[in-house]
Structures are given as structure tokens and as C-alpha cells.
XYZ file of C-alpha atoms in Angstrom:
656
model
C 45.790 -30.586 -37.208
C 48.554 -32.910 -36.042
C 49.023 -31.926 -32.422
C 50.172 -34.521 -29.976
C 47.265 -33.955 -27.615
C 45.734 -36.595 -29.908
C 47.986 -39.286 -28.481
C 45.134 -40.849 -26.466
C 43.136 -41.368 -29.648
C 46.176 -42.817 -31.381
C 46.936 -45.189 -28.543
C 43.401 -46.572 -28.621
C 43.722 -47.248 -32.340
C 47.149 -48.791 -32.378
C 46.747 -50.788 -29.187
C 43.574 -52.275 -30.617
C 45.464 -53.135 -33.793
C 48.214 -54.906 -31.878
C 46.264 -56.394 -28.975
C 45.856 -59.791 -30.592
C 49.562 -59.865 -31.286
C 50.358 -59.678 -27.542
C 53.183 -57.252 -28.099
C 53.139 -56.687 -24.359
C 53.270 -52.916 -23.906
C 51.692 -53.309 -20.469
C 53.745 -56.236 -19.249
C 54.813 -55.956 -15.630
C 58.386 -56.828 -16.643
C 59.450 -53.711 -18.538
C 62.786 -55.197 -19.521
C 63.910 -55.292 -23.138
C 64.839 -58.892 -22.480
C 61.253 -60.049 -23.097
C 60.732 -61.788 -26.417
C 57.323 -61.668 -28.003
C 55.294 -63.902 -30.345
C 55.623 -63.489 -34.083
C 53.551 -60.470 -35.090
C 54.409 -60.269 -38.783
C 50.856 -60.600 -40.083
C 49.570 -57.874 -37.802
C 52.569 -55.681 -38.540
C 51.963 -56.008 -42.268
C 48.544 -54.521 -41.679
C 49.688 -51.799 -39.323
C 52.757 -50.724 -41.279
C 51.454 -50.685 -44.831
C 51.638 -47.030 -45.863
C 52.567 -43.499 -44.820
C 49.387 -42.858 -42.862
C 49.571 -46.056 -40.835
C 53.141 -45.201 -39.834
C 51.902 -41.763 -38.818
C 49.136 -43.329 -36.726
C 51.579 -45.645 -34.977
C 54.062 -42.845 -34.349
C 51.486 -40.809 -32.405
C 51.920 -43.245 -29.523
C 55.626 -42.459 -29.354
C 54.909 -38.830 -28.422
C 53.854 -40.111 -25.028
C 57.545 -40.319 -24.130
C 57.487 -36.569 -23.433
C 54.987 -37.023 -20.606
C 56.231 -40.418 -19.435
C 56.421 -40.087 -15.663
C 59.379 -42.460 -15.652
C 61.599 -39.832 -17.310
C 59.504 -36.705 -16.785
C 61.283 -33.451 -17.587
C 58.518 -31.187 -18.867
C 57.253 -28.912 -16.074
C 53.683 -29.352 -14.941
C 52.795 -32.359 -17.079
C 52.358 -35.080 -14.480
C 48.737 -36.003 -13.887
C 49.323 -36.910 -10.255
C 48.010 -34.487 -7.645
C 51.430 -33.574 -6.310
C 53.323 -30.341 -6.568
C 56.882 -31.616 -6.320
C 56.788 -34.092 -9.217
C 57.659 -31.636 -11.953
C 60.204 -29.870 -9.767
C 61.969 -33.062 -8.649
C 65.089 -32.592 -10.770
C 65.737 -29.122 -9.372
C 64.915 -30.308 -5.849
C 67.527 -33.068 -6.107
C 69.998 -30.517 -7.494
C 69.541 -28.337 -4.410
C 68.077 -25.446 -6.398
C 64.673 -25.979 -4.776
C 63.383 -27.940 -1.805
C 60.312 -29.592 -0.392
C 58.828 -27.855 2.605
C 58.187 -31.104 4.484
C 60.300 -34.204 4.884
C 63.892 -34.862 5.844
C 65.603 -32.579 3.355
C 67.320 -33.413 0.089
C 67.756 -37.217 0.014
C 71.127 -36.846 -1.741
C 72.369 -34.433 0.912
C 71.366 -36.694 3.795
C 72.148 -40.009 2.057
C 68.542 -41.164 2.134
C 68.564 -42.584 -1.400
C 67.085 -46.062 -1.184
C 68.412 -49.095 -2.981
C 66.268 -49.972 -6.006
C 65.101 -53.517 -6.511
C 63.202 -52.556 -9.659
C 62.332 -49.557 -11.798
C 64.607 -46.558 -11.309
C 64.160 -45.725 -14.987
C 65.671 -48.985 -16.246
C 63.017 -49.768 -18.866
C 63.235 -50.768 -22.514
C 59.682 -51.361 -23.703
C 59.689 -47.955 -25.401
C 62.871 -48.907 -27.286
C 61.089 -52.061 -28.386
C 58.119 -50.056 -29.650
C 60.370 -47.830 -31.735
C 62.307 -50.798 -33.081
C 59.045 -52.457 -34.185
C 58.320 -49.429 -36.351
C 61.855 -49.256 -37.727
C 61.833 -52.966 -38.585
C 58.818 -52.528 -40.846
C 59.922 -49.529 -42.891
C 61.781 -51.301 -45.682
C 58.930 -53.747 -46.365
C 56.302 -51.026 -46.668
C 54.998 -49.598 -49.907
C 56.297 -46.092 -49.206
C 58.641 -44.097 -51.402
C 62.318 -43.908 -50.486
C 61.872 -40.341 -49.239
C 58.988 -41.381 -46.997
C 60.985 -44.315 -45.672
C 63.843 -41.978 -44.825
C 61.440 -39.675 -43.034
C 59.941 -42.364 -40.807
C 63.326 -43.864 -40.126
C 64.389 -40.393 -38.980
C 61.350 -40.082 -36.718
C 62.110 -43.481 -35.205
C 65.762 -42.588 -34.710
C 64.739 -39.368 -32.966
C 62.469 -41.097 -30.468
C 64.942 -43.872 -29.753
C 67.711 -41.295 -29.313
C 65.552 -39.208 -26.972
C 64.933 -42.224 -24.784
C 68.526 -43.445 -24.865
C 69.791 -39.993 -23.952
C 67.853 -40.377 -20.704
C 69.162 -43.906 -20.098
C 72.741 -42.725 -20.615
C 72.229 -39.755 -18.286
C 70.996 -42.078 -15.563
C 73.026 -45.249 -15.898
C 76.021 -44.608 -18.154
C 76.562 -48.074 -19.650
C 73.297 -49.578 -20.928
C 72.449 -52.320 -23.440
C 72.243 -50.921 -26.954
C 69.319 -52.558 -28.747
C 68.729 -51.349 -32.299
C 66.429 -54.092 -33.564
C 63.574 -56.304 -32.426
C 65.133 -59.224 -30.591
C 64.300 -62.799 -31.541
C 65.036 -66.206 -30.083
C 68.502 -66.159 -31.643
C 69.486 -62.912 -29.893
C 70.186 -64.328 -26.455
C 73.702 -62.927 -26.495
C 72.160 -59.453 -26.600
C 69.183 -60.118 -24.365
C 71.342 -61.669 -21.679
C 74.625 -59.972 -22.480
C 76.563 -57.191 -20.864
C 75.774 -53.515 -21.084
C 77.254 -51.546 -23.961
C 79.901 -48.978 -22.935
C 78.431 -45.526 -22.479
C 80.635 -43.890 -25.103
C 79.608 -46.451 -27.711
C 75.911 -45.965 -26.974
C 76.313 -42.187 -27.101
C 78.045 -42.433 -30.471
C 75.121 -44.511 -31.795
C 72.707 -41.848 -30.551
C 74.737 -39.075 -32.170
C 74.959 -40.894 -35.507
C 71.225 -41.636 -35.529
C 70.383 -38.015 -34.821
C 72.718 -36.780 -37.552
C 70.975 -39.144 -39.988
C 67.590 -37.869 -38.813
C 68.646 -34.242 -39.196
C 69.687 -34.915 -42.792
C 66.679 -37.015 -43.867
C 63.585 -35.965 -41.916
C 60.977 -33.840 -43.647
C 61.833 -30.275 -42.770
C 58.337 -29.462 -41.493
C 57.611 -32.928 -40.129
C 54.017 -34.123 -40.372
C 52.330 -30.847 -39.650
C 52.227 -28.319 -36.880
C 53.912 -29.270 -33.585
C 55.369 -32.576 -34.784
C 58.893 -33.961 -34.954
C 60.688 -31.997 -37.665
C 64.228 -30.917 -38.494
C 64.180 -28.192 -35.825
C 63.139 -30.641 -33.115
C 65.926 -33.022 -34.122
C 68.427 -30.167 -33.944
C 67.111 -29.204 -30.513
C 67.760 -32.711 -29.215
C 71.215 -32.658 -30.817
C 71.919 -29.377 -29.029
C 70.765 -30.732 -25.648
C 72.283 -34.202 -25.891
C 75.631 -33.110 -27.283
C 76.172 -30.502 -24.574
C 75.315 -33.052 -21.904
C 77.567 -35.740 -23.329
C 80.428 -33.355 -24.078
C 80.517 -31.896 -20.586
C 80.031 -35.294 -18.973
C 83.009 -36.659 -20.886
C 85.128 -33.639 -19.999
C 84.370 -33.328 -16.296
C 84.179 -37.074 -15.683
C 87.496 -37.547 -17.529
C 86.158 -39.899 -20.213
C 87.810 -37.999 -23.067
C 86.779 -37.548 -26.705
C 84.400 -34.708 -25.870
C 85.291 -32.264 -28.651
C 83.108 -33.847 -31.328
C 80.107 -33.399 -29.023
C 80.883 -29.774 -28.318
C 81.338 -29.181 -32.051
C 78.029 -30.873 -32.851
C 76.260 -28.858 -30.159
C 77.622 -25.658 -31.659
C 76.730 -26.635 -35.228
C 73.122 -27.571 -34.607
C 72.471 -24.885 -32.014
C 73.617 -22.244 -34.501
C 71.238 -23.583 -37.131
C 68.372 -23.214 -34.669
C 69.475 -19.735 -33.649
C 69.321 -18.726 -37.312
C 65.846 -20.264 -37.650
C 64.512 -18.764 -34.407
C 66.069 -15.280 -34.212
C 63.445 -13.773 -31.879
C 62.321 -14.495 -28.341
C 58.813 -14.213 -27.000
C 58.557 -10.822 -25.331
C 57.243 -12.176 -22.005
C 59.434 -14.709 -20.173
C 56.664 -15.840 -17.822
C 54.236 -16.737 -20.601
C 56.216 -19.791 -21.716
C 54.851 -21.919 -18.860
C 51.514 -20.187 -18.413
C 50.034 -19.688 -21.860
C 48.900 -21.101 -25.172
C 52.155 -21.823 -26.999
C 50.768 -22.151 -30.516
C 52.674 -19.726 -32.715
C 54.757 -18.337 -29.838
C 58.195 -17.126 -30.884
C 61.017 -19.446 -29.931
C 58.877 -22.505 -29.151
C 60.200 -25.518 -31.068
C 57.961 -28.285 -29.679
C 55.370 -28.213 -26.922
C 52.803 -30.332 -25.120
C 49.386 -28.918 -25.822
C 46.548 -29.089 -23.307
C 42.944 -28.518 -24.249
C 39.815 -28.089 -22.165
C 38.258 -31.317 -20.852
C 41.187 -33.435 -22.060
C 41.717 -36.403 -19.771
C 45.405 -35.622 -19.328
C 45.103 -31.999 -18.251
C 47.866 -31.143 -15.842
C 47.177 -29.924 -12.317
C 50.165 -27.882 -11.211
C 48.609 -24.437 -11.567
C 45.818 -25.677 -9.340
C 48.140 -27.305 -6.811
C 50.283 -24.177 -6.520
C 47.163 -22.442 -5.162
C 46.549 -24.986 -2.383
C 47.998 -26.130 0.931
C 49.379 -29.197 -0.885
C 52.064 -27.305 -2.778
C 55.330 -27.680 -0.860
C 58.068 -26.471 -3.205
C 60.227 -23.569 -2.041
C 63.597 -21.985 -2.736
C 66.425 -21.879 -0.155
C 68.207 -18.637 0.647
C 71.495 -19.491 -1.087
C 69.701 -19.856 -4.435
C 67.791 -16.619 -3.855
C 71.244 -15.076 -3.434
C 72.288 -16.318 -6.891
C 69.895 -13.987 -8.698
C 71.695 -10.938 -10.063
C 70.641 -7.369 -9.506
C 69.236 -5.422 -12.429
C 72.644 -3.857 -13.043
C 73.981 -7.304 -13.951
C 76.093 -7.608 -10.816
C 75.900 -10.032 -7.920
C 74.494 -9.135 -4.532
C 78.089 -9.121 -3.278
C 79.209 -6.227 -5.473
C 76.087 -4.364 -6.622
C 75.237 -0.941 -5.242
C 71.601 -1.722 -6.059
C 71.352 -4.491 -3.471
C 69.793 -2.903 -0.396
C 69.550 -5.799 2.052
C 71.967 -5.855 4.956
C 71.991 -7.577 8.317
C 72.964 -4.173 9.711
C 70.217 -2.258 7.922
C 66.991 -2.933 6.039
C 66.756 -6.693 6.195
C 63.150 -7.066 5.062
C 61.978 -9.400 2.312
C 61.154 -6.281 0.308
C 64.828 -5.339 0.342
C 65.854 -8.868 -0.665
C 63.712 -8.630 -3.792
C 64.330 -4.974 -4.631
C 66.246 -4.261 -7.870
C 66.719 -7.958 -8.570
C 66.436 -9.933 -11.807
C 62.668 -9.839 -12.548
C 62.704 -13.567 -13.332
C 62.965 -13.950 -9.568
C 59.498 -12.383 -9.165
C 57.998 -14.827 -11.654
C 59.549 -17.807 -9.879
C 59.123 -16.814 -6.204
C 56.017 -14.978 -5.002
C 57.137 -11.442 -4.006
C 56.268 -9.810 -0.652
C 53.175 -7.662 -0.086
C 50.386 -6.901 2.397
C 46.744 -6.013 1.761
C 43.674 -5.676 3.943
C 40.273 -7.253 3.534
C 37.465 -5.248 2.073
C 34.180 -6.752 3.230
C 35.785 -9.479 5.279
C 34.573 -12.234 2.963
C 37.724 -12.290 0.795
C 35.757 -11.085 -2.239
C 37.524 -7.722 -2.248
C 40.685 -6.233 -0.855
C 42.310 -2.831 -0.523
C 45.767 -1.396 -0.076
C 47.179 -0.660 3.360
C 48.316 2.841 4.237
C 51.992 1.821 3.948
C 53.314 2.255 0.374
C 55.932 -0.437 1.010
C 53.167 -3.039 1.230
C 52.186 -2.493 -2.403
C 55.672 -2.208 -3.901
C 55.522 -5.572 -5.668
C 51.805 -5.419 -6.400
C 52.627 -2.385 -8.520
C 55.461 -4.297 -10.220
C 53.492 -7.501 -10.924
C 50.123 -5.879 -11.552
C 47.089 -5.817 -9.269
C 44.681 -8.725 -9.003
C 41.748 -6.356 -8.866
C 39.096 -8.745 -7.624
C 39.898 -12.056 -6.039
C 36.469 -13.398 -6.950
C 37.073 -12.565 -10.603
C 40.777 -12.849 -11.379
C 40.453 -11.485 -14.888
C 43.125 -11.998 -17.503
C 46.880 -12.056 -17.367
C 49.647 -14.092 -15.881
C 50.832 -13.529 -12.323
C 49.053 -10.856 -10.318
C 49.077 -9.870 -6.648
C 47.619 -10.335 -4.112
C 47.493 -14.095 -4.423
C 44.453 -16.257 -3.923
C 43.899 -19.962 -3.499
C 41.941 -22.180 -5.920
C 38.626 -21.047 -4.425
C 39.544 -17.326 -4.738
C 40.246 -16.923 -1.023
C 42.607 -14.033 -0.439
C 46.215 -14.460 0.646
C 46.566 -11.307 2.722
C 50.319 -11.233 2.825
C 53.557 -12.797 1.670
C 55.607 -14.175 3.293
C 52.805 -16.405 4.520
C 54.835 -18.524 6.918
C 53.652 -21.968 7.895
C 54.524 -21.769 11.558
C 54.616 -17.991 11.625
C 53.173 -15.891 14.436
C 50.051 -13.764 14.254
C 50.533 -10.482 12.428
C 48.747 -7.166 12.337
C 47.504 -5.270 9.277
C 45.951 -1.858 9.914
C 45.316 -2.737 13.550
C 43.644 -6.072 12.809
C 45.256 -9.360 13.828
C 45.497 -12.319 11.491
C 47.049 -15.747 11.562
C 48.869 -17.341 8.611
C 46.743 -18.954 5.915
C 46.985 -22.734 5.618
C 47.120 -22.412 1.835
C 49.883 -20.830 -0.268
C 52.164 -21.119 2.762
C 55.908 -21.659 3.074
C 58.446 -22.397 5.784
C 61.252 -20.465 4.127
C 59.250 -17.440 2.991
C 60.136 -18.173 -0.646
C 57.088 -19.754 -2.258
C 57.606 -21.189 -5.769
C 54.818 -20.200 -8.183
C 56.392 -20.586 -11.605
C 53.371 -22.348 -13.158
C 50.817 -20.030 -11.509
C 48.690 -17.797 -13.713
C 45.513 -15.782 -13.324
C 43.515 -16.999 -16.274
C 43.105 -20.762 -15.867
C 40.073 -22.193 -14.140
C 40.764 -23.513 -10.651
C 38.146 -25.128 -8.477
C 37.725 -28.339 -6.521
C 38.278 -30.427 -9.654
C 41.953 -29.894 -10.371
C 42.042 -31.511 -13.817
C 41.198 -28.383 -15.802
C 44.484 -26.528 -16.348
C 45.183 -25.950 -20.027
C 48.362 -23.861 -20.301
C 50.757 -25.552 -22.712
C 54.253 -26.648 -21.691
C 57.429 -26.450 -23.809
C 59.443 -29.537 -24.698
C 62.116 -27.641 -26.629
C 62.536 -23.871 -26.847
C 65.189 -21.561 -28.240
C 66.166 -20.219 -24.804
C 67.711 -23.562 -23.874
C 69.497 -23.690 -27.208
C 71.040 -20.246 -26.657
C 72.378 -21.414 -23.307
C 73.666 -24.673 -24.790
C 75.490 -22.722 -27.486
C 77.042 -20.279 -25.034
C 78.305 -23.062 -22.807
C 79.686 -25.145 -25.666
C 81.455 -22.100 -27.089
C 83.125 -21.507 -23.737
C 84.163 -25.144 -23.469
C 85.874 -24.834 -26.865
C 87.592 -21.521 -25.983
C 85.394 -19.540 -28.390
C 83.235 -17.533 -25.979
C 83.586 -13.797 -26.654
C 81.560 -10.649 -26.107
C 79.948 -11.270 -29.496
C 78.797 -14.719 -28.383
C 77.557 -13.261 -25.098
C 75.503 -10.709 -27.042
C 74.035 -13.447 -29.259
C 73.017 -15.610 -26.310
C 73.170 -14.488 -22.667
C 72.388 -10.851 -23.378
C 69.348 -11.674 -25.498
C 67.908 -13.384 -22.439
C 68.937 -10.584 -20.096
C 67.478 -7.825 -22.261
C 64.085 -9.511 -22.212
C 64.324 -10.009 -18.450
C 65.354 -6.407 -17.787
C 68.874 -7.163 -16.554
C 72.003 -5.331 -17.727
C 74.220 -7.040 -20.288
C 77.023 -9.406 -19.438
C 80.297 -7.598 -20.143
C 82.852 -10.365 -20.464
C 85.866 -8.120 -19.877
C 84.501 -7.108 -16.461
C 84.183 -10.648 -15.140
C 87.165 -11.715 -13.070
C 87.760 -13.627 -9.857
C 86.214 -10.828 -7.788
C 82.983 -10.590 -9.792
C 81.361 -13.221 -7.582
C 83.511 -13.987 -4.532
C 81.178 -16.880 -3.681
C 81.121 -18.620 -7.048
C 80.818 -22.383 -7.057
C 83.276 -25.243 -7.247
C 83.477 -28.437 -9.247
C 84.921 -31.618 -7.834
C 87.155 -33.807 -10.008
C 87.131 -37.395 -8.846
C 89.356 -37.730 -5.780
C 89.407 -33.971 -5.067
C 87.291 -33.345 -1.981
C 88.273 -29.680 -1.737
C 86.973 -28.731 -5.163
C 88.198 -26.226 -7.764
C 86.614 -22.834 -8.339
C 84.713 -22.630 -11.604
C 86.115 -20.154 -14.126
C 84.427 -16.774 -13.457
C 82.978 -16.418 -16.964
C 81.791 -20.027 -17.074
C 80.146 -19.526 -13.687
C 78.155 -16.597 -15.087
C 77.079 -18.702 -18.086
C 75.942 -21.438 -15.739
C 74.202 -18.925 -13.472
C 72.202 -17.668 -16.443
C 71.180 -21.229 -17.271
C 70.080 -21.930 -13.714
C 67.968 -18.767 -13.524
C 66.467 -18.981 -17.016
C 65.506 -22.658 -16.751
C 64.712 -22.790 -13.020
C 62.041 -25.345 -12.204
C 62.001 -26.848 -15.694
C 63.738 -30.151 -14.975
C 67.376 -29.502 -15.886
C 68.999 -29.093 -12.467
C 69.925 -32.627 -11.465
C 71.254 -33.346 -14.958
C 73.369 -30.183 -14.934
C 74.988 -30.475 -11.513
C 75.962 -34.084 -12.296
C 77.460 -33.383 -15.713
C 79.397 -30.414 -14.291
C 80.547 -32.504 -11.286
C 79.246 -29.685 -9.109
C 76.726 -31.761 -7.168
C 78.582 -31.478 -3.816
C 78.647 -27.674 -4.032
C 74.912 -27.389 -4.630
C 73.550 -30.405 -2.777
C 75.654 -30.072 0.383
C 74.750 -26.414 0.914
C 72.651 -25.997 4.035
C 69.132 -24.958 3.117
C 67.807 -22.050 5.145
C 64.939 -19.595 4.882
C 64.664 -15.819 4.876
C 66.137 -13.499 7.517
C 63.477 -12.662 10.084
C 62.833 -11.465 13.619
C 62.151 -14.187 16.153
C 58.958 -12.408 17.185
C 57.473 -13.219 13.774
C 57.843 -16.946 14.334
C 55.593 -19.350 16.179
C 56.553 -22.982 15.668
C 59.442 -22.072 13.365
C 62.902 -21.408 14.784
C 66.054 -19.574 13.762
C 69.214 -21.155 12.374
C 72.357 -21.219 14.503
C 74.933 -20.943 11.732
C 77.769 -21.931 14.060
C 76.287 -25.345 14.807
C 74.270 -25.787 11.626
C 71.208 -26.675 13.706
C 68.154 -24.933 15.116
C 68.612 -22.286 17.804
C 65.495 -23.754 19.397
C 62.414 -22.156 20.902
C 64.389 -21.000 23.936
C 67.497 -19.926 22.085
C 69.210 -16.590 22.619
C 68.982 -15.365 18.998
C 66.587 -12.489 18.329
C 66.799 -12.549 14.521
C 68.419 -14.618 11.822
C 67.700 -17.012 8.966
C 64.788 -19.407 9.363
C 65.961 -22.894 10.288
C 64.806 -25.539 7.810
C 67.190 -28.508 7.854
C 70.462 -29.351 9.578
C 73.786 -28.838 7.829
C 74.369 -32.195 6.061
C 78.161 -31.982 6.280
C 78.125 -31.218 10.003
C 75.965 -34.316 10.357
C 78.592 -36.398 8.594
C 76.441 -36.759 5.495
C 76.573 -35.210 2.036
C 76.776 -36.145 -1.637
C 78.372 -39.511 -2.426
C 80.402 -40.268 -5.549
C 78.090 -43.140 -6.467
C 75.153 -40.737 -6.881
C 76.478 -39.465 -10.204
C 75.014 -42.606 -11.783
C 71.806 -44.365 -10.828
C 71.742 -47.879 -9.439
C 70.961 -50.653 -11.907
C 67.889 -52.303 -10.323
C 68.742 -55.465 -8.428
C 65.925 -57.337 -10.132
C 67.523 -56.738 -13.532
C 70.875 -58.091 -12.376
C 69.117 -61.125 -10.908
C 67.489 -61.741 -14.295
C 70.745 -61.131 -16.142
C 73.890 -61.692 -14.052
C 76.009 -60.423 -16.956
C 74.912 -56.868 -16.206
C 77.401 -54.843 -14.170
C 76.303 -52.726 -11.231
C 77.371 -49.068 -11.223
C 80.271 -48.197 -8.888
C 79.323 -47.761 -5.250
C 75.978 -49.551 -5.626
C 77.417 -53.057 -5.487
């Protein structure tokens, strides 16, 4: 079975084959500018027939879990909770509990002397394969297939380089001694590189074997998924960054997204299962990273989310973005029960909200110990304490979690009970049924909004963290539906029919009322976001319908690595990043070392402040500190080391 959890085996084979050739995959200088010894004899052996190409290509699947460009949630092997959430943290959707706040909000982005994603060894590896296709003994159809596979991988990698740096050197062959004008030349204009990527993907879509090389391999659907993703990104970047010539990208996004929608007409019935389950055969999954028991590369995030190490939370203003079940915002829904003048509990914040919120942020509850050893628990006498346990399902025995996805009450990796949520790090003692408790050190938050998107109740979790085996999606139809909806709006084709084919399919599964396009006007969300054309510091309100399309994308794909890419292509980064991050509304008596936010000053009210209740203070207001998003952040800095090696490279604006 050709599943890319075999990549470690493949790498051992192919690296052994090429070791004597000194191809240099592990060289400390990861620049494409390296030139390598002649490897033709070894390459003739490696690239002789269909199966040897297949063996070599297994190593290319490692790009999906490459920590340099990581976008798949939960796949990093490092014992750190924030790694897989970094994109959404930078976007301002999420935050780290500790530290100095979002580095882009407080202008703490360091200059890069090396790295920063500027790496071309993977491009070289793909080009080695492509260079050997024509001289192999394969049939023309097989040559077209492997050329398509190579084009896909090179396009995938270049799409990341473009998203980071804009202009980058386009290298479509193995460089030799006579290619100094390329190796030490200038970067290729972004639009030219993007057009190369688009053309290569169109070729791949037309020539790759429809079913690839077996289950869960690169096939025509995977190529279309990358076309859908890349073309939406490039089209919107060109439009909102005023580069022009965006229509062909919107059209391509629509074309290939529609083909996928026809091929994948159904969604998996359970939204939460897509990050917490075995994805083999799951409806709507186009390509995924499989994890198996005792594999060396098992991910750790489910484990980390059950420890004191996990530090990813959601700020209040993103909590406020979730719709109510009636499909309306908290500003105009009669179902929203929270009010500063009434019931301002966390229960009220969560009540009648989009259920995807419950699967992303741990809902509130209280339970009491049974025997006092955390092995059992029981309900309190207050029905409000079990409201969300009844919604999520009861974790009947903390010592034996049983089956299923998310259950309440929570427990850490060793099955120790989390008696209540919010479990505030810095919160005061609390009382349950007359018994006093202090906050747990594990599964704790400063804001009250603890992210647990990768948490499930069936994976093994103990002191060895490297045992989690839930698969993770690389491409899935949900993203494609959102790409299609957005591209249709950008081409003035978004109608109620399109909403029903895309947004409302997602909402029906989630349990949220349909989007009714005719009802969405400027008053639908009085606090909708702004985008900022270059030179316009005041910003322009996003079209009301487009804002709802983008909201759906943010909620559906929360925590899956899209945030920082989206807010940059929309030119909405200032609106999201500069928003002051604050925690839940709470009484001062419930706090210990935490303090309340003085919204007038944008700073803490302090331990001796006069406020008796309010939002939890987390970080200062970046704008009131004279900080905030800078124009130069839209593109990454070209590492200084690379410019020193090649003075013909141009630094991105603002990083000079």
C-alpha cells in the first residue's frame, strides 16, 4: 500500500543510492546556488524505470511535514504546542499564553541573517528527477506521469516561496558550471514565477495518472487541490496588492475547484474527526499524512494539549467572531445571551454558538471529585455546571477515557482530572460543593479560552509523547469549497446558489443556520473588518457578503495553518494583528495574579485598580504603544547571508 508514512524507508534507500554522488541534501548551505559533482552514472542507476522513479519520489512527500514550511496541523515532531498553530498566532486569530504578545503587533520580528524559508535544496531534488525522465526506459505515458509528479512538488514548494518572498529565483533545471548567470543572477519577478507554477500545474492536471500510484498518493485530485489553493492565493494577492492580471487565477481556481466539488460531493458527517481520527476512506479527504503506531515520526500535539506545556489560546475578539446557531452575529442575534448588564458568565458566551467553537475551545463546566484520587468524578448539584458536558458527551471515567473524540471533563496526559474550565493560570481559589480548590497547573489558560482542536479521547497519552496516531489532512474538500466561494465572489458570480453549494454545506454539518445572501447588508455585522490598500492607514470596510465568506473560512479552518497567509493576501493584517488581545469577562474576585484590562488606557488595571469586573488583561494595546503591523511584514526578509553570497539579489522593501 503506497502511503507516505513509508517516506523514512524511502529516504534510507535513495540516500544510500546517492551518497557516493555527494548530491549534498544535508549541506549546511541550503542555497540553490551550490553546484554538485557529476552524478550521471549514479543517476542512470537510480532513474532507470518506473519503480525507481517511484522510490525516489517517496522522499519528496517529506515536503508536507518539512518544518521549514509547515502548514499541516500537529505534524511537527518537536515537543511544542505552538508550532502547528504559528500561522494563526501570527495572524492574530490565536495567541501564545506566555511571551510578549504577537511579534508582528509589537514589532518584535528579528532580522534574519539566514534561513527564514529561503531554501532551494528541495527544488534541486525535484529537478534531478525531472532531468532524468527523458533518458529513462519508460513509456511516454509513464514519462508524462512522473513529469507531472515532479511539477506538482516543485509547484507546491514554489507556492510557499512566492507567498513568503514574492520575487524569487526560478530554477527549472539542475544547474551546471555554465549557469552562473542563474546561480548568481537576480530574482525572477513574482508574476513570472507564479505563471510558471500555474503552467506546470495545468500540465500536471492534464497528464498525471488519474489515481496516482495508489492510495493516498499524488493524483489528479491532489493537483487540482493545489491549483485551487494556489490560484486563490495568487489571484487575491494580485488584486489587493494592486499587481493586476488576477482574473486568470480566479478563473483557474473556479475551474479546478468545481471539478473537485463534483468528485467529492459529500462531507464527513463529523467536523471534529478530521484532525482527530484515521482518515483512510473518510469522505472529502483528498490527501493526508498518515501516522501509525510506533512510527518514529508520530506527532505529539494531542499529548501536549493535555499538559502544562500547551500555551495556545484564543483572544476575546476572535471568540466574538463565531456566529450564533441562527446564523447571525452576536451583535444582532436574539440567541446571544451574554451581556455586561446581565448574565456575563462563560456559559452564556458559549451558549447557542456555532458548535465548531466547542471543538476548538474547551467549553466551561464544573465537576467534583469522587474518591479524591481523580479516578472518578461526579456532577455538582448545579445543572449549569454540566451544560456543556451534556453537549460534548461525558468522559465517564478519567482513568479509562474510552472511545470518541472530545469529551468532558478534561484530563491531562496521566488521566488527572481537570475539575473545571475556565482553569485560569493565575486564577484565585474556587469552591465546588463547599470544597476549595486551586487552579490546576495543566490544561490552564490566562484568557479562559483554551485551544484543544487536536485533542481526542482515544489516543494513548503517557510520559512518552511520541505515540499519537491520528492522521492529519493535507488537502480536503472543505478548503476547496471555501476557495470556490471566495473566487466566485471576486469574479462577481457569488449567488444564493453558490452559497448553498459551499458555505451552507459547511454550516449544515456544523449545525448553523444557512447563509441567506439577500439578508446580508452593512448592518449584518456592524463590526466587520477592514482591508488596507497601500497608503491608506484608515482602511476600507470589507464588503458585507465577502466578510461572511471570509468569516466562514476563518472558523472552518481555524488552527490549520492558513491564517497568516490569508490576512496578508487580503491586506487585512493590520485589522487582525493590531487588535488588542484580551481574555474573558470575569469578576476581579476570581483572579489572583491576573488583572483586569482598562480599556481606556489599553493597559492593566493593576492589582490595586478600582475595577471590580471586566476582561482579563493579557497584553497592552499595540497601537497605544506606538507599535503595530508594518507594511514590510507582507513579505519576508531575504536572509542577509544570501545577499552577501549573491549581491545581485534584491532585498524586499522595508528590510533594506
